[in-house]
Amino acid sequence: MQFIDLKTQYKQLQEKIDKNIKKVLNHSLFIMGPEVKILEEKLAKYIGVKHCITVSSGTDALLASLMALNIKKGDQVITTPFSFIATAESIILTGAEPVFADINPRTYNIEPSLIEKGITSKTKAIMPVSLYGQCADMDAINKIAAKYDIPVIEDAAQSFGAEYKNKKSCGLTFIGCTSFFPSKPLGCYGDGGACFTNDDKIAKKINEIKNHGQNRRYNHIQIGINGRLDTLQAAILLAKLETFPMEAKARKQIGERYTRLLKNIKSSALPYIQLYNKSVYAQYTIQVDNRDAFAEKLKQKNIPTAIHYPVPLNMQPAIAQTDKKYPIAESAAKRVISLPMHPFLSKEEQDIIVKEIIEALD
Ligand SMILES: *Cc1c(COP(=O)(O)O)cnc(C)c1O
């Protein structure tokens, strides 16, 4: 059994994907080829925002956004301690300091009521993460940000295709950043990412930054990065975007079916999706008491699992803000475990997983 099954997806889309790749090989415009612009237009339309700027990864989407906001040494950015390293890494790469606010124990997303006490005169942005495919409470977060006149950047690396109050993730804040890493809800065949915004000025700036800070060829008005999305990846994403809405729907159904089938295990252990949210279930993550033993029992039955994430960001050696405590994130980090999750997970496979989980918990 696969944790994420990319091969089945490829088999289903093979004709279209191969054709798109071939087209790029033939025109050989590998950097900033025509597919990149077409993809940006389609993605902007899908999200419902004015601008999409594709970039070379989700990490670079965050970094280019922070750079476009002129965030630098001496600044602070408020974010969650319960995420992939890239969230805090992008902040630290600008020279700024990540300031963590603990998470909500049910959604695993940053708890809005804990943000305000972290705000100082140095705070230059808030970066919530929409973890596991469910959006953070953006209305509450945007409201706090507006009060202090600071921008919000959504780390939507796991939530492309999710909805918050009937609006799409990536279009909920000043800038939305996503990742097309192969295992994300919309993945390419290598690294890729995108920034979304309705703001013309910031869109132009991100566009320049991702291309070595140039506003025209060999005229570099700021220091940027080599952060462009490959034309080949754009061509692959164009093929995959067509069926993505169906996949997002399948993910939601599979996630909800897990929850129905697992309802007899302690309900507090199951994902809690706010009524106003539609999760894209980048991960289906539960909590268990003896995680290592549990994972080992499933492994014996050929069921792969993963841990997102075993260590809160403040406790990572590279960050080491160990004097500060985030008890909810710490507790979650010890207990969470993600189950196989992809749009092609069959009912039969899911039934086996559920049966083995119930046995392993006995
Ligand atoms: C995957 C991920 C990223 C980084 O995306 P890459 O494309 O791998 O650089 C950032 N934040 C979160 C929450 C992620 O899951």
Tab-separated table of C-alpha atoms and ligand atoms in Angstrom:
chain	number	residue	atom	x	y	z
A	1	MET	CA	0.000	0.000	0.000
A	2	GLN	CA	1.193	3.532	-0.791
A	3	PHE	CA	1.079	6.486	1.603
A	4	ILE	CA	0.507	8.738	-1.415
A	5	ASP	CA	-0.085	7.063	-4.772
A	6	LEU	CA	1.390	9.230	-7.541
A	7	LYS	CA	1.693	6.393	-10.055
A	8	THR	CA	-2.030	5.762	-10.400
A	9	GLN	CA	-2.595	9.464	-11.002
A	10	TYR	CA	0.079	9.494	-13.696
A	11	LYS	CA	-1.427	6.425	-15.393
A	12	GLN	CA	-4.791	8.194	-15.537
A	13	LEU	CA	-3.385	11.420	-16.979
A	14	GLN	CA	-0.485	9.944	-18.923
A	15	GLU	CA	-1.605	10.922	-22.412
A	16	LYS	CA	-2.149	14.570	-21.536
A	17	ILE	CA	0.976	14.877	-19.369
A	18	ASP	CA	3.237	13.210	-21.949
A	19	LYS	CA	1.821	15.434	-24.679
A	20	ASN	CA	2.445	18.580	-22.624
A	21	ILE	CA	6.015	17.526	-21.777
A	22	LYS	CA	6.729	16.747	-25.416
A	23	LYS	CA	5.494	20.185	-26.430
A	24	VAL	CA	8.021	21.824	-24.119
A	25	LEU	CA	10.842	19.569	-25.339
A	26	ASN	CA	9.988	20.597	-28.873
A	27	HIS	CA	9.869	24.355	-28.335
A	28	SER	CA	12.739	24.140	-25.803
A	29	LEU	CA	11.813	27.313	-23.930
A	30	PHE	CA	12.680	25.698	-20.617
A	31	ILE	CA	12.837	28.915	-18.580
A	32	MET	CA	9.789	31.221	-18.587
A	33	GLY	CA	8.263	29.379	-21.552
A	34	PRO	CA	4.685	30.071	-22.662
A	35	GLU	CA	3.232	27.384	-20.354
A	36	VAL	CA	4.288	29.409	-17.311
A	37	LYS	CA	2.114	32.415	-18.205
A	38	ILE	CA	-0.828	30.208	-19.197
A	39	LEU	CA	-0.588	28.329	-15.911
A	40	GLU	CA	-0.434	31.583	-13.925
A	41	GLU	CA	-3.600	32.804	-15.613
A	42	LYS	CA	-5.428	29.541	-14.966
A	43	LEU	CA	-4.308	29.352	-11.340
A	44	ALA	CA	-5.306	32.974	-10.654
A	45	LYS	CA	-8.718	32.246	-12.124
A	46	TYR	CA	-9.109	29.038	-10.114
A	47	ILE	CA	-8.294	30.843	-6.848
A	48	GLY	CA	-10.249	33.963	-7.812
A	49	VAL	CA	-7.469	36.522	-7.397
A	50	LYS	CA	-5.895	39.040	-9.759
A	51	HIS	CA	-2.318	37.750	-9.756
A	52	CYS	CA	-0.556	34.406	-9.594
A	53	ILE	CA	3.232	34.394	-9.638
A	54	THR	CA	4.680	30.908	-10.021
A	55	VAL	CA	7.956	30.182	-8.267
A	56	SER	CA	10.429	27.350	-7.829
A	57	SER	CA	9.025	25.948	-4.560
A	58	GLY	CA	6.680	26.610	-1.677
A	59	THR	CA	9.658	27.732	0.381
A	60	ASP	CA	10.630	30.274	-2.276
A	61	ALA	CA	7.012	31.450	-2.453
A	62	LEU	CA	7.225	32.323	1.255
A	63	LEU	CA	10.716	33.796	0.941
A	64	ALA	CA	9.895	35.937	-2.127
A	65	SER	CA	6.733	37.196	-0.408
A	66	LEU	CA	8.625	38.209	2.726
A	67	MET	CA	11.333	39.852	0.612
A	68	ALA	CA	8.689	41.734	-1.396
A	69	LEU	CA	7.319	43.058	1.897
A	70	ASN	CA	10.840	44.250	2.697
A	71	ILE	CA	11.058	42.101	5.818
A	72	LYS	CA	14.603	42.062	7.124
A	73	LYS	CA	16.944	41.814	10.114
A	74	GLY	CA	15.403	43.296	13.228
A	75	ASP	CA	11.847	42.464	12.139
A	76	GLN	CA	9.561	39.830	13.607
A	77	VAL	CA	6.949	37.621	11.958
A	78	ILE	CA	4.303	35.800	13.990
A	79	THR	CA	3.695	32.200	12.979
A	80	THR	CA	2.806	28.742	14.285
A	81	PRO	CA	5.297	26.405	15.959
A	82	PHE	CA	3.471	23.395	14.467
A	83	SER	CA	4.457	23.247	10.799
A	84	PHE	CA	7.113	22.113	8.362
A	85	ILE	CA	10.472	23.867	8.853
A	86	ALA	CA	10.043	25.947	5.654
A	87	THR	CA	7.544	28.235	7.387
A	88	ALA	CA	10.070	29.479	9.949
A	89	GLU	CA	13.056	28.937	7.649
A	90	SER	CA	11.772	31.487	5.118
A	91	ILE	CA	11.392	34.068	7.896
A	92	ILE	CA	14.904	33.403	9.233
A	93	LEU	CA	16.412	33.565	5.732
A	94	THR	CA	15.307	37.216	5.480
A	95	GLY	CA	17.141	37.947	8.746
A	96	ALA	CA	13.885	38.355	10.660
A	97	GLU	CA	12.861	36.414	13.768
A	98	PRO	CA	9.920	34.014	13.911
A	99	VAL	CA	7.721	34.656	16.944
A	100	PHE	CA	5.526	31.675	17.664
A	101	ALA	CA	1.942	31.600	18.899
A	102	ASP	CA	0.560	28.240	20.041
A	103	ILE	CA	-2.062	26.318	18.095
A	104	ASN	CA	-5.705	25.467	18.570
A	105	PRO	CA	-5.832	21.901	19.959
A	106	ARG	CA	-8.639	20.820	17.637
A	107	THR	CA	-7.600	22.282	14.275
A	108	TYR	CA	-3.792	22.348	14.826
A	109	ASN	CA	-3.767	25.830	13.247
A	110	ILE	CA	-2.475	28.992	14.931
A	111	GLU	CA	-4.870	30.137	17.672
A	112	PRO	CA	-5.949	33.689	16.759
A	113	SER	CA	-6.522	34.691	20.393
A	114	LEU	CA	-2.825	34.028	21.134
A	115	ILE	CA	-1.475	36.177	18.283
A	116	GLU	CA	-2.028	39.625	19.729
A	117	LYS	CA	0.166	39.172	22.789
A	118	GLY	CA	3.085	38.381	20.478
A	119	ILE	CA	2.778	41.639	18.557
A	120	THR	CA	5.453	44.275	19.160
A	121	SER	CA	6.651	47.356	17.271
A	122	LYS	CA	8.951	44.966	15.363
A	123	THR	CA	6.131	42.747	14.069
A	124	LYS	CA	5.977	43.130	10.294
A	125	ALA	CA	3.695	40.242	9.247
A	126	ILE	CA	1.605	37.297	10.420
A	127	MET	CA	2.142	33.956	8.679
A	128	PRO	CA	-0.572	31.418	9.532
A	129	VAL	CA	-0.298	27.912	8.090
A	130	SER	CA	-3.370	26.068	6.816
A	131	LEU	CA	-2.206	22.723	8.142
A	132	TYR	CA	-3.249	19.312	6.835
A	133	GLY	CA	-5.446	21.003	4.210
A	134	GLN	CA	-7.695	23.043	6.525
A	135	CYS	CA	-7.522	26.849	6.482
A	136	ALA	CA	-6.628	28.725	9.646
A	137	ASP	CA	-9.277	31.152	10.929
A	138	MET	CA	-8.400	33.919	8.499
A	139	ASP	CA	-11.197	36.362	9.374
A	140	ALA	CA	-9.961	36.504	12.957
A	141	ILE	CA	-6.322	36.728	11.850
A	142	ASN	CA	-6.987	39.392	9.196
A	143	LYS	CA	-8.858	41.434	11.801
A	144	ILE	CA	-5.883	41.469	14.186
A	145	ALA	CA	-3.536	42.271	11.288
A	146	ALA	CA	-5.734	45.174	10.183
A	147	LYS	CA	-5.722	46.591	13.709
A	148	TYR	CA	-1.901	46.780	13.625
A	149	ASP	CA	-1.708	47.512	9.884
A	150	ILE	CA	0.472	44.495	9.069
A	151	PRO	CA	0.040	42.032	6.183
A	152	VAL	CA	-0.950	38.373	6.452
A	153	ILE	CA	0.777	35.700	4.375
A	154	GLU	CA	-1.039	32.367	4.243
A	155	ASP	CA	1.292	29.378	4.098
A	156	ALA	CA	-1.114	27.362	1.968
A	157	ALA	CA	1.418	24.699	0.977
A	158	GLN	CA	-0.989	22.021	2.227
A	159	SER	CA	-4.291	23.689	1.428
A	160	PHE	CA	-4.447	24.364	-2.316
A	161	GLY	CA	-8.055	23.485	-3.198
A	162	ALA	CA	-9.403	24.017	0.331
A	163	GLU	CA	-12.159	26.524	1.096
A	164	TYR	CA	-12.787	28.896	3.983
A	165	LYS	CA	-16.294	30.386	4.135
A	166	ASN	CA	-16.764	29.491	0.454
A	167	LYS	CA	-13.565	31.271	-0.582
A	168	LYS	CA	-10.492	29.468	-1.825
A	169	SER	CA	-7.336	29.059	0.222
A	170	CYS	CA	-4.480	31.170	-1.255
A	171	GLY	CA	-6.913	34.041	-1.835
A	172	LEU	CA	-7.832	34.753	1.784
A	173	THR	CA	-5.024	37.098	2.826
A	174	PHE	CA	-2.751	39.824	1.408
A	175	ILE	CA	-0.525	37.112	-0.075
A	176	GLY	CA	-1.194	33.372	-0.301
A	177	CYS	CA	1.677	30.941	-0.915
A	178	THR	CA	1.404	27.357	-2.052
A	179	SER	CA	3.684	24.455	-2.961
A	180	PHE	CA	3.553	22.029	-5.869
A	181	PHE	CA	5.902	19.514	-4.232
A	182	PRO	CA	4.830	16.112	-5.628
A	183	SER	CA	2.997	14.978	-2.489
A	184	LYS	CA	0.978	18.175	-1.990
A	185	PRO	CA	-2.693	18.296	-3.057
A	186	LEU	CA	-1.664	19.751	-6.456
A	187	GLY	CA	1.823	18.428	-7.121
A	188	CYS	CA	4.219	18.664	-10.034
A	189	TYR	CA	7.090	16.287	-10.839
A	190	GLY	CA	9.784	18.121	-8.930
A	191	ASP	CA	9.752	21.365	-6.964
A	192	GLY	CA	7.338	24.195	-7.630
A	193	GLY	CA	5.169	26.795	-5.943
A	194	ALA	CA	3.131	29.943	-6.386
A	195	CYS	CA	2.185	33.254	-4.749
A	196	PHE	CA	-1.287	34.760	-5.062
A	197	THR	CA	-2.362	38.343	-4.439
A	198	ASN	CA	-4.800	41.020	-5.546
A	199	ASP	CA	-2.188	43.744	-5.032
A	200	ASP	CA	-0.565	44.971	-8.286
A	201	LYS	CA	2.541	46.402	-6.623
A	202	ILE	CA	3.373	43.344	-4.563
A	203	ALA	CA	2.727	41.052	-7.553
A	204	LYS	CA	5.207	43.054	-9.638
A	205	LYS	CA	7.756	42.958	-6.844
A	206	ILE	CA	7.473	39.184	-6.308
A	207	ASN	CA	7.831	38.744	-10.073
A	208	GLU	CA	11.047	40.742	-10.045
A	209	ILE	CA	12.429	39.076	-6.931
A	210	LYS	CA	11.909	35.561	-8.252
A	211	ASN	CA	13.946	36.548	-11.317
A	212	HIS	CA	17.104	37.916	-9.641
A	213	GLY	CA	15.477	41.221	-8.753
A	214	GLN	CA	15.392	42.482	-12.326
A	215	ASN	CA	12.694	44.728	-13.766
A	216	ARG	CA	14.107	44.259	-17.255
A	217	ARG	CA	16.893	42.149	-18.598
A	218	TYR	CA	20.185	42.717	-16.750
A	219	ASN	CA	18.765	45.645	-14.781
A	220	HIS	CA	18.682	44.485	-11.174
A	221	ILE	CA	16.841	46.976	-8.978
A	222	GLN	CA	16.974	44.780	-5.875
A	223	ILE	CA	18.603	41.580	-4.698
A	224	GLY	CA	16.385	38.675	-5.620
A	225	ILE	CA	16.633	34.906	-5.973
A	226	ASN	CA	16.706	32.307	-8.716
A	227	GLY	CA	13.112	31.375	-7.989
A	228	ARG	CA	11.378	30.657	-11.275
A	229	LEU	CA	9.117	27.670	-11.964
A	230	ASP	CA	10.467	25.439	-14.771
A	231	THR	CA	8.408	25.422	-17.958
A	232	LEU	CA	8.296	21.601	-17.789
A	233	GLN	CA	6.709	21.744	-14.346
A	234	ALA	CA	4.199	24.336	-15.584
A	235	ALA	CA	3.282	22.021	-18.473
A	236	ILE	CA	2.760	19.113	-16.053
A	237	LEU	CA	0.665	21.275	-13.741
A	238	LEU	CA	-1.490	22.435	-16.672
A	239	ALA	CA	-2.353	18.797	-17.371
A	240	LYS	CA	-3.028	18.035	-13.705
A	241	LEU	CA	-5.043	21.187	-13.011
A	242	GLU	CA	-7.821	19.999	-15.338
A	243	THR	CA	-8.754	17.087	-13.104
A	244	PHE	CA	-7.737	18.720	-9.835
A	245	PRO	CA	-11.258	19.811	-8.814
A	246	MET	CA	-12.354	16.161	-9.028
A	247	GLU	CA	-9.359	15.072	-6.996
A	248	ALA	CA	-10.052	17.712	-4.346
A	249	LYS	CA	-13.610	16.388	-4.094
A	250	ALA	CA	-12.382	12.806	-3.822
A	251	ARG	CA	-9.936	13.806	-1.076
A	252	LYS	CA	-12.726	15.411	0.909
A	253	GLN	CA	-14.953	12.347	0.537
A	254	ILE	CA	-12.146	9.978	1.535
A	255	GLY	CA	-11.268	12.133	4.533
A	256	GLU	CA	-14.880	12.271	5.666
A	257	ARG	CA	-15.231	8.511	5.188
A	258	TYR	CA	-12.207	7.911	7.438
A	259	THR	CA	-13.906	10.027	10.092
A	260	ARG	CA	-17.174	8.083	9.790
A	261	LEU	CA	-15.446	4.707	9.936
A	262	LEU	CA	-13.202	5.697	12.835
A	263	LYS	CA	-15.894	7.406	14.896
A	264	ASN	CA	-15.739	4.719	17.590
A	265	ILE	CA	-12.158	5.494	18.492
A	266	LYS	CA	-11.860	8.491	20.814
A	267	SER	CA	-13.419	11.319	18.811
A	268	SER	CA	-10.948	13.894	20.103
A	269	ALA	CA	-8.299	11.953	18.220
A	270	LEU	CA	-9.895	12.541	14.808
A	271	PRO	CA	-9.497	15.598	12.564
A	272	TYR	CA	-11.875	18.389	13.508
A	273	ILE	CA	-12.975	20.450	10.521
A	274	GLN	CA	-14.669	23.762	11.322
A	275	LEU	CA	-18.168	24.013	9.828
A	276	TYR	CA	-17.068	26.944	7.652
A	277	ASN	CA	-14.100	25.009	6.250
A	278	LYS	CA	-13.745	22.530	3.409
A	279	SER	CA	-10.535	20.596	3.960
A	280	VAL	CA	-8.572	19.184	1.065
A	281	TYR	CA	-7.025	16.648	3.487
A	282	ALA	CA	-3.412	17.046	2.457
A	283	GLN	CA	-2.979	14.712	5.420
A	284	TYR	CA	-5.467	12.663	7.381
A	285	THR	CA	-3.940	12.946	10.835
A	286	ILE	CA	-5.131	11.346	14.055
A	287	GLN	CA	-3.767	11.261	17.611
A	288	VAL	CA	-2.787	8.097	19.467
A	289	ASP	CA	-1.228	7.365	22.857
A	290	ASN	CA	1.586	4.947	22.082
A	291	ARG	CA	2.523	6.243	18.680
A	292	ASP	CA	5.684	4.258	17.993
A	293	ALA	CA	4.054	0.933	18.870
A	294	PHE	CA	0.953	1.875	16.887
A	295	ALA	CA	2.991	2.795	13.786
A	296	GLU	CA	4.973	-0.433	14.104
A	297	LYS	CA	1.789	-2.549	14.265
A	298	LEU	CA	0.471	-0.882	11.093
A	299	LYS	CA	3.824	-1.285	9.377
A	300	GLN	CA	3.667	-5.041	10.091
A	301	LYS	CA	0.361	-5.038	8.185
A	302	ASN	CA	1.944	-3.169	5.286
A	303	ILE	CA	0.200	0.132	6.105
A	304	PRO	CA	2.562	3.118	5.835
A	305	THR	CA	2.169	6.112	8.154
A	306	ALA	CA	4.032	9.397	8.636
A	307	ILE	CA	4.450	12.002	11.367
A	308	HIS	CA	3.653	15.630	10.586
A	309	TYR	CA	5.544	16.879	12.648
A	310	PRO	CA	7.500	15.207	15.446
A	311	VAL	CA	9.192	18.356	16.813
A	312	PRO	CA	7.706	21.872	17.227
A	313	LEU	CA	9.677	24.460	15.246
A	314	ASN	CA	10.894	26.323	18.338
A	315	MET	CA	12.601	23.100	19.451
A	316	GLN	CA	14.393	22.432	16.170
A	317	PRO	CA	18.172	22.710	16.707
A	318	ALA	CA	18.469	25.379	14.000
A	319	ILE	CA	15.921	27.608	15.759
A	320	ALA	CA	16.251	26.624	19.407
A	321	GLN	CA	13.862	29.061	21.076
A	322	THR	CA	13.715	26.473	23.836
A	323	ASP	CA	13.090	28.941	26.649
A	324	LYS	CA	9.590	29.452	25.276
A	325	LYS	CA	6.843	26.862	25.716
A	326	TYR	CA	4.012	25.958	23.371
A	327	PRO	CA	2.277	23.144	25.251
A	328	ILE	CA	-0.479	22.431	22.714
A	329	ALA	CA	1.985	22.130	19.823
A	330	GLU	CA	4.301	20.035	22.009
A	331	SER	CA	1.546	17.636	22.955
A	332	ALA	CA	0.361	17.345	19.325
A	333	ALA	CA	3.913	16.706	18.128
A	334	LYS	CA	4.119	13.697	20.463
A	335	ARG	CA	0.768	12.209	19.470
A	336	VAL	CA	-0.045	12.886	15.798
A	337	ILE	CA	0.219	10.300	13.050
A	338	SER	CA	-0.923	10.590	9.434
A	339	LEU	CA	-2.662	7.772	7.537
A	340	PRO	CA	-2.439	6.908	3.826
A	341	MET	CA	-4.289	9.652	1.970
A	342	HIS	CA	-4.635	10.339	-1.748
A	343	PRO	CA	-7.530	10.691	-4.212
A	344	PHE	CA	-7.116	7.118	-5.473
A	345	LEU	CA	-7.363	5.366	-2.110
A	346	SER	CA	-10.013	2.674	-2.698
A	347	LYS	CA	-12.817	1.825	-0.291
A	348	GLU	CA	-11.312	-1.661	0.078
A	349	GLU	CA	-7.918	-0.258	1.050
A	350	GLN	CA	-9.512	2.215	3.421
A	351	ASP	CA	-11.568	-0.563	5.051
A	352	ILE	CA	-8.370	-2.549	5.653
A	353	ILE	CA	-6.617	0.488	7.153
A	354	VAL	CA	-9.550	1.178	9.468
A	355	LYS	CA	-9.779	-2.470	10.596
A	356	GLU	CA	-6.066	-2.577	11.386
A	357	ILE	CA	-6.212	0.751	13.238
A	358	ILE	CA	-9.033	-0.480	15.450
A	359	GLU	CA	-7.097	-3.695	16.147
A	360	ALA	CA	-3.865	-1.821	16.828
A	361	LEU	CA	-5.633	0.409	19.354
A	362	ASP	CA	-7.147	-2.554	21.241
B	1	LIG	C1	5.671	21.623	1.943
B	1	LIG	C2	5.537	22.796	2.807
B	1	LIG	C3	6.297	23.965	2.588
B	1	LIG	C4	7.421	24.051	1.608
B	1	LIG	O1	7.095	23.743	0.311
B	1	LIG	P1	8.273	23.275	-0.694
B	1	LIG	O2	7.614	23.330	-2.027
B	1	LIG	O3	8.664	21.893	-0.294
B	1	LIG	O4	9.395	24.229	-0.580
B	1	LIG	C5	6.048	25.063	3.391
B	1	LIG	N1	5.122	25.020	4.365
B	1	LIG	C6	4.388	23.921	4.615
B	1	LIG	C7	3.352	23.962	5.686
B	1	LIG	C8	4.578	22.765	3.860
B	1	LIG	O5	3.864	21.677	4.116
